[in-house]
PDB file of C-alpha atoms in Angstrom:
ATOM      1  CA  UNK A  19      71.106 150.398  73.200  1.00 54.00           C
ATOM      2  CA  UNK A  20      69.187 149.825  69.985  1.00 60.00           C
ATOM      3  CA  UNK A  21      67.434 146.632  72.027  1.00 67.00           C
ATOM      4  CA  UNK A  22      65.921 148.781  74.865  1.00 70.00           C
ATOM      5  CA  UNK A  23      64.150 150.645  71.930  1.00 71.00           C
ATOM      6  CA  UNK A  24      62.941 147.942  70.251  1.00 76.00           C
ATOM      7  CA  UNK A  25      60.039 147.477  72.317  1.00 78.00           C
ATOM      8  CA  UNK A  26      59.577 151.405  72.140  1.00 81.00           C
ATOM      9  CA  UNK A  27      59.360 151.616  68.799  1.00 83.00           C
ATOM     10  CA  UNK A  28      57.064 148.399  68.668  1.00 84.00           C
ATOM     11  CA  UNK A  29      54.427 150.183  70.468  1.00 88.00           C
ATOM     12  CA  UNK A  30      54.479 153.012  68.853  1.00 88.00           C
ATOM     13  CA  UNK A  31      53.718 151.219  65.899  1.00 90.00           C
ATOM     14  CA  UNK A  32      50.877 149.410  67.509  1.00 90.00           C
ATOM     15  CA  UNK A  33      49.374 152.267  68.479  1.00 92.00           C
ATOM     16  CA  UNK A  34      49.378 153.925  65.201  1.00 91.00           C
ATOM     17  CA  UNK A  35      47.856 150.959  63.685  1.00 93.00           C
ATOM     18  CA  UNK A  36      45.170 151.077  66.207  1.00 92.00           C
ATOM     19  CA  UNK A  37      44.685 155.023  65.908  1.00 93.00           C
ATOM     20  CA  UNK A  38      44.331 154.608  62.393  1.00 92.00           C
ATOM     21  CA  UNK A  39      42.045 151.679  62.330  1.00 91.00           C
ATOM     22  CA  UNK A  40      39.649 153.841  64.769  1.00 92.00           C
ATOM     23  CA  UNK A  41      39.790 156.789  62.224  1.00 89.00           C
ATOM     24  CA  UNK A  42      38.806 153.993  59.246  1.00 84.00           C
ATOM     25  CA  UNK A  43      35.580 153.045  61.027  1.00 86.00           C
ATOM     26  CA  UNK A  44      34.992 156.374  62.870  1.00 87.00           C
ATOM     27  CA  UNK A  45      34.894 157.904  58.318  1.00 82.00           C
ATOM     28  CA  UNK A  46      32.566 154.775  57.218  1.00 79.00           C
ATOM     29  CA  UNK A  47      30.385 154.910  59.927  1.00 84.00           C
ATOM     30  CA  UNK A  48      29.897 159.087  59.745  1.00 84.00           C
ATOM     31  CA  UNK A  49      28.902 158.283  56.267  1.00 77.00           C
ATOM     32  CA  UNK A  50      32.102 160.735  54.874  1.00 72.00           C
ATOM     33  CA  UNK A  51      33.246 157.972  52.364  1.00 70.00           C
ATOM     34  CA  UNK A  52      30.004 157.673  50.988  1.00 71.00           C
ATOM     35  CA  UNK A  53      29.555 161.322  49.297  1.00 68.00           C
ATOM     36  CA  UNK A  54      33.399 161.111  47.475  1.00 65.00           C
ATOM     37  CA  UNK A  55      32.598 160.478  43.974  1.00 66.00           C
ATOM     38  CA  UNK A  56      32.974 157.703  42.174  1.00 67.00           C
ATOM     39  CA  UNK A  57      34.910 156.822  38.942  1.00 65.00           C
ATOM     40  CA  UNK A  58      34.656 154.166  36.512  1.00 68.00           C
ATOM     41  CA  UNK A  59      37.892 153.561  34.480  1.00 60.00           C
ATOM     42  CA  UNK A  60      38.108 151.175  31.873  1.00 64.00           C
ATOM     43  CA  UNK A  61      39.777 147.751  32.365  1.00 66.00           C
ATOM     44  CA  UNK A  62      42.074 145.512  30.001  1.00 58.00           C
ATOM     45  CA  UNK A  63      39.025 143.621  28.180  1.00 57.00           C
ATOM     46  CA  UNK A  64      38.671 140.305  28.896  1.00 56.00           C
ATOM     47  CA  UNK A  65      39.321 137.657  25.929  1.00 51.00           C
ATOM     48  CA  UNK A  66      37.002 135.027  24.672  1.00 51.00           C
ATOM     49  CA  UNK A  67      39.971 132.729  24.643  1.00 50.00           C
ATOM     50  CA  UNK A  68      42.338 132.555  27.515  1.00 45.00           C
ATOM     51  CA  UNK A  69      45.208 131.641  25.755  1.00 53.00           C
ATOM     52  CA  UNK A  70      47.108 134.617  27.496  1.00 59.00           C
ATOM     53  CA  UNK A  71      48.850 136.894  24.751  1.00 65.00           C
ATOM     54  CA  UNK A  72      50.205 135.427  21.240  1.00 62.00           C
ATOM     55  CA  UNK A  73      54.140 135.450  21.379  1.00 71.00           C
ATOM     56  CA  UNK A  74      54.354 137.976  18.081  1.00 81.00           C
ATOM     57  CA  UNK A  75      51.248 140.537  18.496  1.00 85.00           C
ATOM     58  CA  UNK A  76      48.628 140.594  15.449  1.00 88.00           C
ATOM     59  CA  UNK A  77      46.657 143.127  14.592  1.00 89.00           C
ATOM     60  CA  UNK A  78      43.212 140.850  15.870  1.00 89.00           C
ATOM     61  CA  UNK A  79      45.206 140.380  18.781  1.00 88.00           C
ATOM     62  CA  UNK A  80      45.830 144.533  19.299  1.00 91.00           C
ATOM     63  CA  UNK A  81      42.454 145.155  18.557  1.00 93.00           C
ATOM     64  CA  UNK A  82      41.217 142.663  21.520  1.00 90.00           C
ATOM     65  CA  UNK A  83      43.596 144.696  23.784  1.00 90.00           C
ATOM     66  CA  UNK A  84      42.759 148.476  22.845  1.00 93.00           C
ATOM     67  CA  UNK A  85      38.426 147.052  22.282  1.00 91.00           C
ATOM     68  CA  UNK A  86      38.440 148.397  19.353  1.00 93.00           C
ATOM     69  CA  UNK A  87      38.042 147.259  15.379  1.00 90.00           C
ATOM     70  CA  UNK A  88      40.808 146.328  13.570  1.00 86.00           C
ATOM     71  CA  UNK A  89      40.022 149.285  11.097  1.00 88.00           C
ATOM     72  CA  UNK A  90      38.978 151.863  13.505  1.00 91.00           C
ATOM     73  CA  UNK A  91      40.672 155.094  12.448  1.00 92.00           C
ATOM     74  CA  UNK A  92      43.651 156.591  14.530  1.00 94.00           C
ATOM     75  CA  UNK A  93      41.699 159.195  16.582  1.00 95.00           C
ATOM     76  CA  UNK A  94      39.544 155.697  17.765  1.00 94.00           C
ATOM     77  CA  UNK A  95      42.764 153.724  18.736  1.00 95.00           C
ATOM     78  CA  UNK A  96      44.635 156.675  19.849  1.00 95.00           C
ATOM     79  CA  UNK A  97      41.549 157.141  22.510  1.00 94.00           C
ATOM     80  CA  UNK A  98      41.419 153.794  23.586  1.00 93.00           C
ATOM     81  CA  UNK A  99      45.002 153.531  24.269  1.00 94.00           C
ATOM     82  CA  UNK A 100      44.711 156.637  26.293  1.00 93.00           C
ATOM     83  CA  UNK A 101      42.072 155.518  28.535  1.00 92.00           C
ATOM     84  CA  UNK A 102      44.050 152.072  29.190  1.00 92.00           C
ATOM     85  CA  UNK A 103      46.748 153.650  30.085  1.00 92.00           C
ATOM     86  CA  UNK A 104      44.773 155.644  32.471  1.00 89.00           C
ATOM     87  CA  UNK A 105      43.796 153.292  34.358  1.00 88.00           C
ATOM     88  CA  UNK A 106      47.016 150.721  33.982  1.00 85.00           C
ATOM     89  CA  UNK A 107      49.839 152.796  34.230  1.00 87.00           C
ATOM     90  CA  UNK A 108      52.577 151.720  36.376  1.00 86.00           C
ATOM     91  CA  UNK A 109      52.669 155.372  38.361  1.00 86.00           C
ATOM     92  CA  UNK A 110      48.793 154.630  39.379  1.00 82.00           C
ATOM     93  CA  UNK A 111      49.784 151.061  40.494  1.00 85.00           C
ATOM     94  CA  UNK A 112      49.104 149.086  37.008  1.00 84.00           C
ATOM     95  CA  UNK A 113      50.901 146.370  35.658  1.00 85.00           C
ATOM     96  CA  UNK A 114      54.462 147.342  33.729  1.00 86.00           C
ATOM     97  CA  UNK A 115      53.297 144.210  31.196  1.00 84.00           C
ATOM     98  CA  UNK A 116      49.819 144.989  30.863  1.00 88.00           C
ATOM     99  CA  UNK A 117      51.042 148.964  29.699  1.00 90.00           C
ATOM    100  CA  UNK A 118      53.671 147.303  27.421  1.00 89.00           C
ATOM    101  CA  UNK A 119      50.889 144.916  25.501  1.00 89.00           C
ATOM    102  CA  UNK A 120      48.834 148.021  25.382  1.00 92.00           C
ATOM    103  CA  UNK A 121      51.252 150.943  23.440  1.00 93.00           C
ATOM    104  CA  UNK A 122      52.420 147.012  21.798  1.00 91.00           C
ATOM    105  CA  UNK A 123      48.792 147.230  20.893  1.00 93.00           C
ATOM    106  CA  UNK A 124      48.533 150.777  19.856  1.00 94.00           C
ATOM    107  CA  UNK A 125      52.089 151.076  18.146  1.00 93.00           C
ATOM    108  CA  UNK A 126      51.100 148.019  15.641  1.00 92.00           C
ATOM    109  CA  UNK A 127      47.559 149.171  15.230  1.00 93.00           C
ATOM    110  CA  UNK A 128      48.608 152.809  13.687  1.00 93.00           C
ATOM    111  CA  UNK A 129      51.831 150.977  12.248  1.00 86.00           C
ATOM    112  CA  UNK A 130      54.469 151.808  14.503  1.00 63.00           C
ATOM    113  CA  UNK A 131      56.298 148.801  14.789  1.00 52.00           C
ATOM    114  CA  UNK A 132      55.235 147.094  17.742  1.00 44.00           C
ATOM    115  CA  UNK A 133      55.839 143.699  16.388  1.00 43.00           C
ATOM    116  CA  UNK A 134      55.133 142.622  12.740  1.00 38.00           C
TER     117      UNK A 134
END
């Protein structure tokens, strides 16, 4: 029984795929998906050096990830963390290690812990 609706449910499939490929190219060629507006998060900076990340964070190290000085004041940090995680959280498809490094980052910048 579930063999005869194999092919069925095959199709079905296909066809979806097709219908919405057709409604991809039908939006870009109408010119639709040009007038959404366009946003321009910040990205983990990229590092002079790629060593990859030191095994116990420093503070040079946490200021590379969060862009910022290593004596910017907390309202500095505490905004550059915030936009990082805005646009690397894990819930918005980010990287789970890439949002640990950077509250690593901001927890030993404002002296949190976050490694010594």
């Amino acid at each position: 029984q579930h063999t005869k609706a194999r092919p069925v449910v095959l199709i079905g499939v296909g066809v979806g795929a097709l219908a919405a490929r057709a409604g991809v190219r039908a939006l870009v060629s109408s010119g639709v998906l040009n007038d959404l507006p366009t946003v321009n998060m910040p990205k983990m900076p990229q590092f002079k050096d790629h060593r990859g990340f030191e095994k116990k964070m420093t503070a040079k190290e946490a200021a590379q990830i969060l862009n910022v000085s290593r004596s910017a004041d907390r309202q500095a940090i505490q905004n550059a963390h915030r936009k990082l995680m805005l646009a690397n959280h894990p819930d918005n498809g980010g990287s789970t290690f890439i949002a640990t490094k950077v509250n690593e980052a901001k927890d030993k910048l404002l002296g949190g812990g976050g490694g010594d």
